[in-house]
GROMACS .gro file of C-alpha atoms in nm:
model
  427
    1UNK     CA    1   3.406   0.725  -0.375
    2UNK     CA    2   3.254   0.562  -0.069
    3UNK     CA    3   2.950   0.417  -0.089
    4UNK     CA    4   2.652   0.527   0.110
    5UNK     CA    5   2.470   0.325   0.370
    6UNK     CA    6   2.112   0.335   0.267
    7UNK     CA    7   1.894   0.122   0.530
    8UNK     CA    8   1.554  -0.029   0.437
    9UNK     CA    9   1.265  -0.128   0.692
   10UNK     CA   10   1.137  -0.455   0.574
   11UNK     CA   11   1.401  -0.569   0.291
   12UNK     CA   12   1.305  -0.864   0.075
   13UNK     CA   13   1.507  -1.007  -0.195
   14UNK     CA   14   1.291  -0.911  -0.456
   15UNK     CA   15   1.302  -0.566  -0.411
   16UNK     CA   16   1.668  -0.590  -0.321
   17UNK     CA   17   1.722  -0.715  -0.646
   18UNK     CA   18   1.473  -0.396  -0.791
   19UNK     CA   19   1.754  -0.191  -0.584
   20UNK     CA   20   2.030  -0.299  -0.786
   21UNK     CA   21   1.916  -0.226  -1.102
   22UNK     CA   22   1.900   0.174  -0.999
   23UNK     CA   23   2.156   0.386  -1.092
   24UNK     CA   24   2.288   0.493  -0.719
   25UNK     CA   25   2.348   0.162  -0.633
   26UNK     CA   26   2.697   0.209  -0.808
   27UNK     CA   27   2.747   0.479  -0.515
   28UNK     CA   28   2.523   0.267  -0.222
   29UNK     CA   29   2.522  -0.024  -0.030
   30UNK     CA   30   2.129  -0.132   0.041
   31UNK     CA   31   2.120  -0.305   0.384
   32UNK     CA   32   1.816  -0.419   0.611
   33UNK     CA   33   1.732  -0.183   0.903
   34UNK     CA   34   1.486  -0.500   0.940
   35UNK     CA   35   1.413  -0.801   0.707
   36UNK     CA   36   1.058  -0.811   0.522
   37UNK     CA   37   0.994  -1.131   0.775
   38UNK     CA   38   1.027  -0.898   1.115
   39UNK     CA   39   0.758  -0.655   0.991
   40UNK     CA   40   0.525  -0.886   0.843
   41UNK     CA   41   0.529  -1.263   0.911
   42UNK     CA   42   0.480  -1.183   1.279
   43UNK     CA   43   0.205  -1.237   1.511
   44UNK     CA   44   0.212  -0.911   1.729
   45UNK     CA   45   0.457  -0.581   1.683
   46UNK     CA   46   0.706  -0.526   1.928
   47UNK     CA   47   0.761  -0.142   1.833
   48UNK     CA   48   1.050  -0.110   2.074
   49UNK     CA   49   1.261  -0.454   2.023
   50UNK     CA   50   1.208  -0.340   1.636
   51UNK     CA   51   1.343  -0.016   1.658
   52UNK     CA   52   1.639  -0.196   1.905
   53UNK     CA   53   1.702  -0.431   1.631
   54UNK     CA   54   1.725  -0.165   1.352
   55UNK     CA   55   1.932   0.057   1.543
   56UNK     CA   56   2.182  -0.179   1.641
   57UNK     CA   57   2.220  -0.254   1.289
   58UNK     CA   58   2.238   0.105   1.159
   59UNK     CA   59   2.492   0.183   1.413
   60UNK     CA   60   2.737  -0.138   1.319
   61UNK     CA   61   2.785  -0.089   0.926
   62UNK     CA   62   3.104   0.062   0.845
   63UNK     CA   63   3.035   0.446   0.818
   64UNK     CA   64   2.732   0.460   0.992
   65UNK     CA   65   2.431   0.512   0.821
   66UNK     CA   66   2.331   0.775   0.570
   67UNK     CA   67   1.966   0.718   0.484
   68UNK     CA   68   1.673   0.525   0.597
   69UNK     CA   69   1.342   0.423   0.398
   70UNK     CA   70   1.035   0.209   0.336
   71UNK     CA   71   0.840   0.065   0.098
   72UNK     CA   72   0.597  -0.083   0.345
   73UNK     CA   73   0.294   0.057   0.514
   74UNK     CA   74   0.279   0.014   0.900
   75UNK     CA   75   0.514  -0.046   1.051
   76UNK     CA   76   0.788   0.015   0.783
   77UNK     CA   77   0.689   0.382   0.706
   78UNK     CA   78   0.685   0.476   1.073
   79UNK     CA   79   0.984   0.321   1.196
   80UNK     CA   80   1.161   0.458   0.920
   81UNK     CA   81   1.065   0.785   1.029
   82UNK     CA   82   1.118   0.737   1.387
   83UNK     CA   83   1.463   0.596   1.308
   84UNK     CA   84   1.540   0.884   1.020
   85UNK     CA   85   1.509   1.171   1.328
   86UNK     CA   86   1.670   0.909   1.593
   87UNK     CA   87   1.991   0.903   1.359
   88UNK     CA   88   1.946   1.300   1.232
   89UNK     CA   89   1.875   1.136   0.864
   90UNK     CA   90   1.663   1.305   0.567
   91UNK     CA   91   1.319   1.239   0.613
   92UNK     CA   92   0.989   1.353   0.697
   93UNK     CA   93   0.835   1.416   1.051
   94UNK     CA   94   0.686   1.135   1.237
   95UNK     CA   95   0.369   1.379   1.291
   96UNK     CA   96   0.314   1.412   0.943
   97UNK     CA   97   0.330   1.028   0.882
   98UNK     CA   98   0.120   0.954   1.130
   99UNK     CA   99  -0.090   1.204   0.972
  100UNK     CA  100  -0.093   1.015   0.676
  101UNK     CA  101  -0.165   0.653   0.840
  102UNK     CA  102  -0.450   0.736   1.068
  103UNK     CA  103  -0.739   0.724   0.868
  104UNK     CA  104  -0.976   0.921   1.121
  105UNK     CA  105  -0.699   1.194   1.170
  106UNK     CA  106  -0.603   1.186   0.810
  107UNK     CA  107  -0.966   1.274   0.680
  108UNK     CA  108  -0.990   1.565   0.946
  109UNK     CA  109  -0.687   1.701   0.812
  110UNK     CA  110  -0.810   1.635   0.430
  111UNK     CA  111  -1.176   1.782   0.527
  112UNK     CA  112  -0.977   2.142   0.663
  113UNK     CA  113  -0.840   2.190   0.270
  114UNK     CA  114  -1.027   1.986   0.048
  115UNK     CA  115  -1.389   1.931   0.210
  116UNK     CA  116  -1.521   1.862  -0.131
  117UNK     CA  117  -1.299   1.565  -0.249
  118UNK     CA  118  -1.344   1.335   0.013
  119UNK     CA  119  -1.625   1.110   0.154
  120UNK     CA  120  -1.896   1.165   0.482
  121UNK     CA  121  -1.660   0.969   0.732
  122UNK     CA  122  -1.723   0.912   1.135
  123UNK     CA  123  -1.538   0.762   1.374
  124UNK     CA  124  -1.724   0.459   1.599
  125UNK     CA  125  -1.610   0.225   1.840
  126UNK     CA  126  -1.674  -0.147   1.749
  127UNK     CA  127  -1.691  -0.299   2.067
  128UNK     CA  128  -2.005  -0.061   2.108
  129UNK     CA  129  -2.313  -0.296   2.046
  130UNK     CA  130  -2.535   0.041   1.919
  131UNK     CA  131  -2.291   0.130   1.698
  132UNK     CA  132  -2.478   0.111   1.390
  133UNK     CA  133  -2.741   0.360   1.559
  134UNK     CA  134  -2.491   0.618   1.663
  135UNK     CA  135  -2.380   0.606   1.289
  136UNK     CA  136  -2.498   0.947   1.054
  137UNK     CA  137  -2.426   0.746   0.783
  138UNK     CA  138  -2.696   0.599   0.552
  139UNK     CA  139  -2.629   0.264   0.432
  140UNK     CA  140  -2.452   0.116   0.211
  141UNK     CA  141  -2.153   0.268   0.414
  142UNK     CA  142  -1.748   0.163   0.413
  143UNK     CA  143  -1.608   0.038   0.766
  144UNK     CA  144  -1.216   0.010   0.809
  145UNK     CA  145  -0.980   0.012   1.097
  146UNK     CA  146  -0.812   0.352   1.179
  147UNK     CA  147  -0.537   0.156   1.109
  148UNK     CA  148  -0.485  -0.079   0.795
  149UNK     CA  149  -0.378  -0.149   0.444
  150UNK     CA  150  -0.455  -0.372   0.141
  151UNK     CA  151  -0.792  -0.322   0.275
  152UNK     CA  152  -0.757  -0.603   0.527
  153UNK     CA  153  -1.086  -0.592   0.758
  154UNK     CA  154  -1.267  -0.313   0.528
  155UNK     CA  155  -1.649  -0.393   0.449
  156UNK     CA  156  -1.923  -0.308   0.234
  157UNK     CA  157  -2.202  -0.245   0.497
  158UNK     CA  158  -2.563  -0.286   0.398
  159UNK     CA  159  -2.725  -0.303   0.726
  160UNK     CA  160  -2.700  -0.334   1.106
  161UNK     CA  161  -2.714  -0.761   1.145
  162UNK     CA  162  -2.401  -0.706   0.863
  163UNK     CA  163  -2.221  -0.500   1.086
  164UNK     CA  164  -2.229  -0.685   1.431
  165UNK     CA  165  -2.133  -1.022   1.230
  166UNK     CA  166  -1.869  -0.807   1.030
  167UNK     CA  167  -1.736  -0.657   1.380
  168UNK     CA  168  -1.802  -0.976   1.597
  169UNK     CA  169  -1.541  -1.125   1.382
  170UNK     CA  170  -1.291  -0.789   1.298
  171UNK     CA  171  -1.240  -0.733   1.651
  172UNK     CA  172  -0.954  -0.955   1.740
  173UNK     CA  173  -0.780  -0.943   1.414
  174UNK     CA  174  -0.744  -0.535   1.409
  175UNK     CA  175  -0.619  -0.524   1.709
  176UNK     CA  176  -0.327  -0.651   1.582
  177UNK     CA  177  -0.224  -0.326   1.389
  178UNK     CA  178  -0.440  -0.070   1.621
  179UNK     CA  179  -0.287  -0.152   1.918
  180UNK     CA  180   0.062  -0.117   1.833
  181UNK     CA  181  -0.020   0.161   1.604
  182UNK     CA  182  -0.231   0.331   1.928
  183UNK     CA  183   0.061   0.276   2.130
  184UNK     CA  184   0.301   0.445   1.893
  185UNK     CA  185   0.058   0.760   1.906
  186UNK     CA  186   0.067   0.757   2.284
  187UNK     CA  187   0.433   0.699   2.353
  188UNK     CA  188   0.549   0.986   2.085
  189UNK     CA  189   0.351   1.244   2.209
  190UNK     CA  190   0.026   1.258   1.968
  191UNK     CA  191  -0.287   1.434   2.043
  192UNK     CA  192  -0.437   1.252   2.337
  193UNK     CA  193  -0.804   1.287   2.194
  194UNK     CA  194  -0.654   1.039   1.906
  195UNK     CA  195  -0.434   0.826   2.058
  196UNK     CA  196  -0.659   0.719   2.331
  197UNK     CA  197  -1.015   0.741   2.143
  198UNK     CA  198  -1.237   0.457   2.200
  199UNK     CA  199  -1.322   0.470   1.821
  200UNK     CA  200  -1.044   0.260   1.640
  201UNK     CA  201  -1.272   0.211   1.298
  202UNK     CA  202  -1.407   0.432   1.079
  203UNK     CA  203  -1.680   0.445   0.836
  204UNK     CA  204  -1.689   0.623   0.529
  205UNK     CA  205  -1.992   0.690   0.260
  206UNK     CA  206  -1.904   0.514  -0.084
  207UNK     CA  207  -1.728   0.672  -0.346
  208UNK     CA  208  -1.620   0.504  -0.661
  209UNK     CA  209  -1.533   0.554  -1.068
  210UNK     CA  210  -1.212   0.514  -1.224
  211UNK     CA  211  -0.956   0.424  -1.001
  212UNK     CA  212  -0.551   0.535  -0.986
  213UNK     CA  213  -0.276   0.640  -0.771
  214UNK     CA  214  -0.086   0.927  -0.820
  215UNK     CA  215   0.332   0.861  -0.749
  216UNK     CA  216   0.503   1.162  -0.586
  217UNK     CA  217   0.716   1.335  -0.376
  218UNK     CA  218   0.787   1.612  -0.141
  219UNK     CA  219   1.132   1.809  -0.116
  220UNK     CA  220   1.169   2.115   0.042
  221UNK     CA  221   0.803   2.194   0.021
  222UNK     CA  222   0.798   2.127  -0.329
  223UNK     CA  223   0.513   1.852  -0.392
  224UNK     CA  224   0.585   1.660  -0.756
  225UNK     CA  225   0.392   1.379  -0.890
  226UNK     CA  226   0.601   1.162  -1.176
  227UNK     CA  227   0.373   0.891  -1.255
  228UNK     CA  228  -0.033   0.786  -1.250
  229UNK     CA  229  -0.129   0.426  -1.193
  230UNK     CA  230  -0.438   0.262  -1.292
  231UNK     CA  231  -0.616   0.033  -1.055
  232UNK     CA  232  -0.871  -0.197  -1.215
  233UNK     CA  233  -1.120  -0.384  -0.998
  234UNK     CA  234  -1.234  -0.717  -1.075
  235UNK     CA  235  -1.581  -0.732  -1.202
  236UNK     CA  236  -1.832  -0.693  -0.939
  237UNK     CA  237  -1.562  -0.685  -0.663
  238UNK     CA  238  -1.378  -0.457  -0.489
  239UNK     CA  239  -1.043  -0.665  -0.550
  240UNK     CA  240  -0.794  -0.541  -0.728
  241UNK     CA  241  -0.773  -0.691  -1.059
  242UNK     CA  242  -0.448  -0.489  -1.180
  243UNK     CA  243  -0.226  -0.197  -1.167
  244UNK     CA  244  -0.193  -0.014  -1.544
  245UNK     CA  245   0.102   0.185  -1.617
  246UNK     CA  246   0.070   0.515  -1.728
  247UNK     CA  247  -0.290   0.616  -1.634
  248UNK     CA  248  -0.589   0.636  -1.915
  249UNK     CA  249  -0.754   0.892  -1.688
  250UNK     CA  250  -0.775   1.219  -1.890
  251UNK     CA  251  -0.485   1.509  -1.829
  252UNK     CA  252  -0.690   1.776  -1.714
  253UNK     CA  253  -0.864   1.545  -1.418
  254UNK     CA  254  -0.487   1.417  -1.323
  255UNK     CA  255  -0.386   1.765  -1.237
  256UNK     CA  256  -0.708   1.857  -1.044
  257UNK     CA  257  -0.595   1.534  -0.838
  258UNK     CA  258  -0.246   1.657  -0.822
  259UNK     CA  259  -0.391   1.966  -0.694
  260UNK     CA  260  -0.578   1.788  -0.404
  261UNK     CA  261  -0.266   1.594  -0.301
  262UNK     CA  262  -0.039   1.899  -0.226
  263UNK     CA  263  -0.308   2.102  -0.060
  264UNK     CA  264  -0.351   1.810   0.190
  265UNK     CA  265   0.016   1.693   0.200
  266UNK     CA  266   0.131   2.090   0.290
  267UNK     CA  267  -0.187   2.078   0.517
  268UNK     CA  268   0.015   1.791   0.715
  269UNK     CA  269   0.310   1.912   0.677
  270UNK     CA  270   0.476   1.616   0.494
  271UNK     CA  271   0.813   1.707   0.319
  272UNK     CA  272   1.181   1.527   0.219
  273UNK     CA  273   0.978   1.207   0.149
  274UNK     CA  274   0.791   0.999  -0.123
  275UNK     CA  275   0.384   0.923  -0.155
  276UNK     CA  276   0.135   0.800  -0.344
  277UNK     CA  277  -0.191   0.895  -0.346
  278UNK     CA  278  -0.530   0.729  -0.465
  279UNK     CA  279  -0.801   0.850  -0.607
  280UNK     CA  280  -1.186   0.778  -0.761
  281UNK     CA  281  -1.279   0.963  -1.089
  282UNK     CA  282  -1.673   0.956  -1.108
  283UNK     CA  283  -1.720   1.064  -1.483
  284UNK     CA  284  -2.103   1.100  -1.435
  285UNK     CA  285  -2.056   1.398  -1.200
  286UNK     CA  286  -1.726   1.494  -1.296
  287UNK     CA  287  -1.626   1.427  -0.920
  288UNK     CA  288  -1.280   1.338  -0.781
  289UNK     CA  289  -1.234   1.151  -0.477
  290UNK     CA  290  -0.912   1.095  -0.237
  291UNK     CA  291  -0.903   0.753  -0.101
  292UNK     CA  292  -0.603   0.821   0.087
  293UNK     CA  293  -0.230   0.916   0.107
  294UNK     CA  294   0.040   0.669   0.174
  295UNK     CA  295   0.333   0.806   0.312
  296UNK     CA  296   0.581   0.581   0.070
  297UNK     CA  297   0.678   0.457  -0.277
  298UNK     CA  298   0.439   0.177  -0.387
  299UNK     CA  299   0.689  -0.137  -0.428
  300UNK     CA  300   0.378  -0.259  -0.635
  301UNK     CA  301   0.438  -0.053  -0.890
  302UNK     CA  302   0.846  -0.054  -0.885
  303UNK     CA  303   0.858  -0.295  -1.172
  304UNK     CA  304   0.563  -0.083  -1.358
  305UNK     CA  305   0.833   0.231  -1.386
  306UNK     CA  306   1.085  -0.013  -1.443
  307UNK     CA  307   0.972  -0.157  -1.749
  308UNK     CA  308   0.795   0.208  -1.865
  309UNK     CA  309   1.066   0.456  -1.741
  310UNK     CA  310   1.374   0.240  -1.744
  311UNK     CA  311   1.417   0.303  -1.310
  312UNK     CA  312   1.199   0.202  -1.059
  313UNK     CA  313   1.013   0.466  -0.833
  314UNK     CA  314   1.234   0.281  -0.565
  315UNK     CA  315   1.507   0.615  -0.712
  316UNK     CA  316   1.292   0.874  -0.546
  317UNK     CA  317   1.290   0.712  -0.218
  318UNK     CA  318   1.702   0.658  -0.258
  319UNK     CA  319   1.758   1.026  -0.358
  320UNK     CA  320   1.503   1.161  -0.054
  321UNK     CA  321   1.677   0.922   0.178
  322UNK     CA  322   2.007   1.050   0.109
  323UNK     CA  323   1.832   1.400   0.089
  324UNK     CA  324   1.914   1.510  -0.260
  325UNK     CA  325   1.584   1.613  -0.468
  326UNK     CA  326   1.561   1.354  -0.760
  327UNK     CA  327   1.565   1.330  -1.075
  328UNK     CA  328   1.271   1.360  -1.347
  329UNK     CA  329   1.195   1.013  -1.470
  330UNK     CA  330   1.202   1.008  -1.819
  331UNK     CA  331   1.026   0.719  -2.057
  332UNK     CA  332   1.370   0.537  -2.150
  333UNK     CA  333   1.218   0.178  -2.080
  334UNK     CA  334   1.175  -0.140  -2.277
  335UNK     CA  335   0.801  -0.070  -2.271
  336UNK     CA  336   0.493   0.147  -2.384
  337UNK     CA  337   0.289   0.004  -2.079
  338UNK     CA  338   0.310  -0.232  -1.832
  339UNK     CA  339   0.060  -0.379  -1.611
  340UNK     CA  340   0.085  -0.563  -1.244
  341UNK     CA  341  -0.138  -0.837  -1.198
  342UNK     CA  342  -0.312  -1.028  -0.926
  343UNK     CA  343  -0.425  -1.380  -0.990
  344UNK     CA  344  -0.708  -1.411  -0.688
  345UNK     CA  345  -0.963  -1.700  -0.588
  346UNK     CA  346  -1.249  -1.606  -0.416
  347UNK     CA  347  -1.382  -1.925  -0.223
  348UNK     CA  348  -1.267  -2.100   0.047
  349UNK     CA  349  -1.017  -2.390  -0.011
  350UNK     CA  350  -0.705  -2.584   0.041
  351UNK     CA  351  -0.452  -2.537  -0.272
  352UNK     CA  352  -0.331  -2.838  -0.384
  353UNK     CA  353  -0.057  -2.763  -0.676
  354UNK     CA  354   0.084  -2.475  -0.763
  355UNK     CA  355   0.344  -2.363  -1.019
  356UNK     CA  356   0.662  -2.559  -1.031
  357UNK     CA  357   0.960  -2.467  -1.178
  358UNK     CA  358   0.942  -2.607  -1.479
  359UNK     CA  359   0.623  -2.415  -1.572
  360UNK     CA  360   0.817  -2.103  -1.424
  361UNK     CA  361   1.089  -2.203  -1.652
  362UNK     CA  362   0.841  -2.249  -1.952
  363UNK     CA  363   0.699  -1.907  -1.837
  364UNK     CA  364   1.046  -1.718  -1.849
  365UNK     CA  365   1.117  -1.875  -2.176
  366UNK     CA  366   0.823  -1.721  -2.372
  367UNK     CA  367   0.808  -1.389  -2.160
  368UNK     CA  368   1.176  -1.334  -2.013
  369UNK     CA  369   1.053  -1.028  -1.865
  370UNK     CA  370   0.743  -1.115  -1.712
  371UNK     CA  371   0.800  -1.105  -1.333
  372UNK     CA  372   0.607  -1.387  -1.096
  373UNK     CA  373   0.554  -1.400  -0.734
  374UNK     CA  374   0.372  -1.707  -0.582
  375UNK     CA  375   0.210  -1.629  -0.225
  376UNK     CA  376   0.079  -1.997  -0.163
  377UNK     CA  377   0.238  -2.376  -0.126
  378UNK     CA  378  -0.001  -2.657  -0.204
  379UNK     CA  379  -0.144  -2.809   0.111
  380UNK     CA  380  -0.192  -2.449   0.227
  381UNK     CA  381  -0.541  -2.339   0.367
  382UNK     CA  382  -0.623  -1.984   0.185
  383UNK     CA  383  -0.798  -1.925   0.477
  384UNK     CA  384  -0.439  -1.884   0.655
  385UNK     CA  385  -0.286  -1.627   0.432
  386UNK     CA  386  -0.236  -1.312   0.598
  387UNK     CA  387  -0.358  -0.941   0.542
  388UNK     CA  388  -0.569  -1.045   0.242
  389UNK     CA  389  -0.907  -0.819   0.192
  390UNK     CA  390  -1.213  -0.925   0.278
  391UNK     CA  391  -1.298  -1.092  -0.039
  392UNK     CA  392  -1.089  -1.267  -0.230
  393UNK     CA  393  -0.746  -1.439  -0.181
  394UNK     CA  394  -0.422  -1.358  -0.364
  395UNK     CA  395  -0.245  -1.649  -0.532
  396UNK     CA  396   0.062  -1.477  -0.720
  397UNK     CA  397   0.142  -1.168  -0.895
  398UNK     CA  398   0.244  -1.064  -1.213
  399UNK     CA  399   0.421  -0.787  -1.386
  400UNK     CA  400   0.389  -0.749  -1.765
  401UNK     CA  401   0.511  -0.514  -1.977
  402UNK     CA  402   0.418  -0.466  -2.371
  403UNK     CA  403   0.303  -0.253  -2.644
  404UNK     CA  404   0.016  -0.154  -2.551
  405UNK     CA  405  -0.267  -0.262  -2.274
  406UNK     CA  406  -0.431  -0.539  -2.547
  407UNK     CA  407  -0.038  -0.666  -2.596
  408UNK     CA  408   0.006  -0.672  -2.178
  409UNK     CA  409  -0.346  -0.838  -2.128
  410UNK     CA  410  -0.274  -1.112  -2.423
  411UNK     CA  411   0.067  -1.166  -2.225
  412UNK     CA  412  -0.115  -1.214  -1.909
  413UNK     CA  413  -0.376  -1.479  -2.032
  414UNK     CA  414  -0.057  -1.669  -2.201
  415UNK     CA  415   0.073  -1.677  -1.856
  416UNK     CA  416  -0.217  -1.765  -1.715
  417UNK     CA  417  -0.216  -2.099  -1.931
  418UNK     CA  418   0.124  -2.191  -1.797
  419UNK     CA  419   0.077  -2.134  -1.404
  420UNK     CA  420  -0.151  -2.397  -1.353
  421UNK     CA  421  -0.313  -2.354  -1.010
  422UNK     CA  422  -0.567  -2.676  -0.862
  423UNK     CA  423  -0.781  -2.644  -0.521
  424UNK     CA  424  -0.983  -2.889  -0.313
  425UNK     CA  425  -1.302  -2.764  -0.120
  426UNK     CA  426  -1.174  -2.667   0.224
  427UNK     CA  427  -1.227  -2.837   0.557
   0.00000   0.00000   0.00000
């Protein structure tokens, strides 16, 4: 049989490898649309030479291509979709993903069908020097570009010297993702009162509780969630700590969040594609909160269903792409739990050793199935890594899997002792 051309926006080769292990790719040949290093180790976005690039390369494979996907925010999820209804491929409607990735037009949608799940939210502009007094919102408030992810530029705002310092410095650095992402809105035809408003942040009242992300899909209308993640914060930060896999939240409170998640995704009219979708349990008042919906499989959490499941979530976005409806994901992995951790450092500093391969060796001989990913070199200046949040700095992840969360966690401090990390006070 031949195989099928499945395209990805912003291939690396670690999730090409995560690829391989599925079961289509006996039946598909995983190509880039566009390499992980065009979509994020770049200074601006070129929308247009991107979606040049891509095409040119979907259009030369042998065959053509027969499905497009992302496991990337902006600008892999849009492309995709632009390039999925440019080629007459599966997938869902740029509208709806836009939907999705605007954070201002995302909560008006949310607040039409779910008013009571999300946060007080408003819209300001930050090159407006009285922002903070046009501002409903009581402090301590959220701020965030309209247009983000990992939380790069959001912050906890206590009061209005915070927020001109905060804004002073954000302004530069989010134009980097608003403008293109603006510009994207205004040349495909998006409500003009949103793709040319003066107010490219938002701010949002705090919500909080137990974190986790609800993995789904959409086919034919049909909204199905497979899997609940666990986020855990770091203590006394808003940094992720780690990903759990499955969830500790209590059934009954999963499917009043699954409920949420397909009133708002039918509310945008999102369908033929994957998502995940966070949300806040507040056990006190028995509250749940949407965070947001991402219009894409988490590649963070590939390795989770991997290890629990015996596939990666990166199956649902194959089977959409190609525009079958997937399969259930049963528990056949090695497995009970598995967690995804992120080794951070929250000063200021220039690293000066870091992992080398004999400790990864040493590593992979005691865990063979612990995964590592390093983010830094040693003479590096944290300060330089990009899209970090606005906290801490991430050194390397890890995925774990093991018998239970103690086992995972004991695996994880083992690790720990054999990825030896040293820093010098930065310049």
């Amino acid at each position: 049989m031949a195989a099928h051309n499945v395209f990805i926006v912003g291939l690396d080769e670690i999730n090409r490898a995560m690829l391989a292990m599925l079961p289509q790719a006996k039946r598909c040949r995983f190509s880039p649309a566009l390499d992980f290093a065009e979509i994020r180790e770049v200074d601006h976005f070129d929308i247009e030479a991107l979606l040049a690039t891509a095409a040119r390369r979907m259009e030369a494979v042998d065959g053509g291509p027969h499905g497009v996907g992302s496991f990337y925010d902006f600008p892999g999820t849009t492309l995709s979709a632009i390039l999925a209804q440019r080629f007459s491929l599966p997938g869902p409607s740029l509208e709806s993903v836009l939907k999705c990735e605007h954070k201002y037009w995302s909560r008006l949608e949310q607040q039409k069908v779910i008013p009571g799940n999300i946060p007080a939210f408003q819209a300001f502009d930050p090159f407006d020097d009285d922002a903070f007094d046009k501002l409903d919102l009581i402090p301590p408030f959220w701020i965030k570009p309209i247009k983000s992810f990992r939380s790069y530029l959001a912050f906890l705002i206590h009061d209005e010297r915070q927020l001109r310092e905060v804004l002073h410095a954000s302004r530069e650095q989010s134009e980097q993702l608003t403008g293109p992402f603006r510009r994207i809105m205004t040349n495909y035809g998006m409500p003009t009162e949103l793709a040319e408003m003066r107010e490219t942040f938002i701010a949002e009242s705090p919500i909080g509780g137990a974190q986790c992300t609800l993995e789904g899909y959409v086919h034919d209308g049909q909204v199905v969630t497979y899997g609940v993640v666990d986020s855990v914060n770091e203590a006394d930060s808003s940094s992720f700590s780690r990903y759990e896999y499955p969830s500790m939240i209590p059934l009954e409170i999963q499917h009043r969040m699954m409920d949420a998640t397909r009133s708002v995704l039918q509310q945008l009219g999102y369908d033929n594609a994957p998502f995940n979708a966070e949300f806040f349990y507040e056990q006190a008042s028995d509250q749940v909160w949407l965070l947001e919906i991402n219009p894409r499989v988490s590649q963070s959490h590939a390795d989770l269903f991997h290890k629990v499941n015996g596939v990666s979530n990166f199956a649902i976005l194959v089977d959409l792409a190609l525009g079958c409806k997937p399969k259930p994901m049963a528990r056949h992995g090695q497995w009970s739990v598995a967690g995804h951790m992120f080794l951070r450092h929250y000063e200021p500093a220039r690293v000066v050793r870091t992992p080398s391969e004999a400790d990864l060796a040493n590593l992979k001989k005691r865990q063979p199935c612990t995964q590592v990913k390093i983010h830094v070199t040693a003479g590096q200046d944290l300060r330089d890594l990009p899209n970090q949040d606005s906290y801490s700095y991430a050194l390397a992840e890890l995925s774990i899997g093991g018998r239970d969360r103690v086992d995972v966690l004991d695996r994880y401090d083992d690790a720990l002792a054999l990825l030896p990390f040293e820093f010098e006070p930065a310049a």
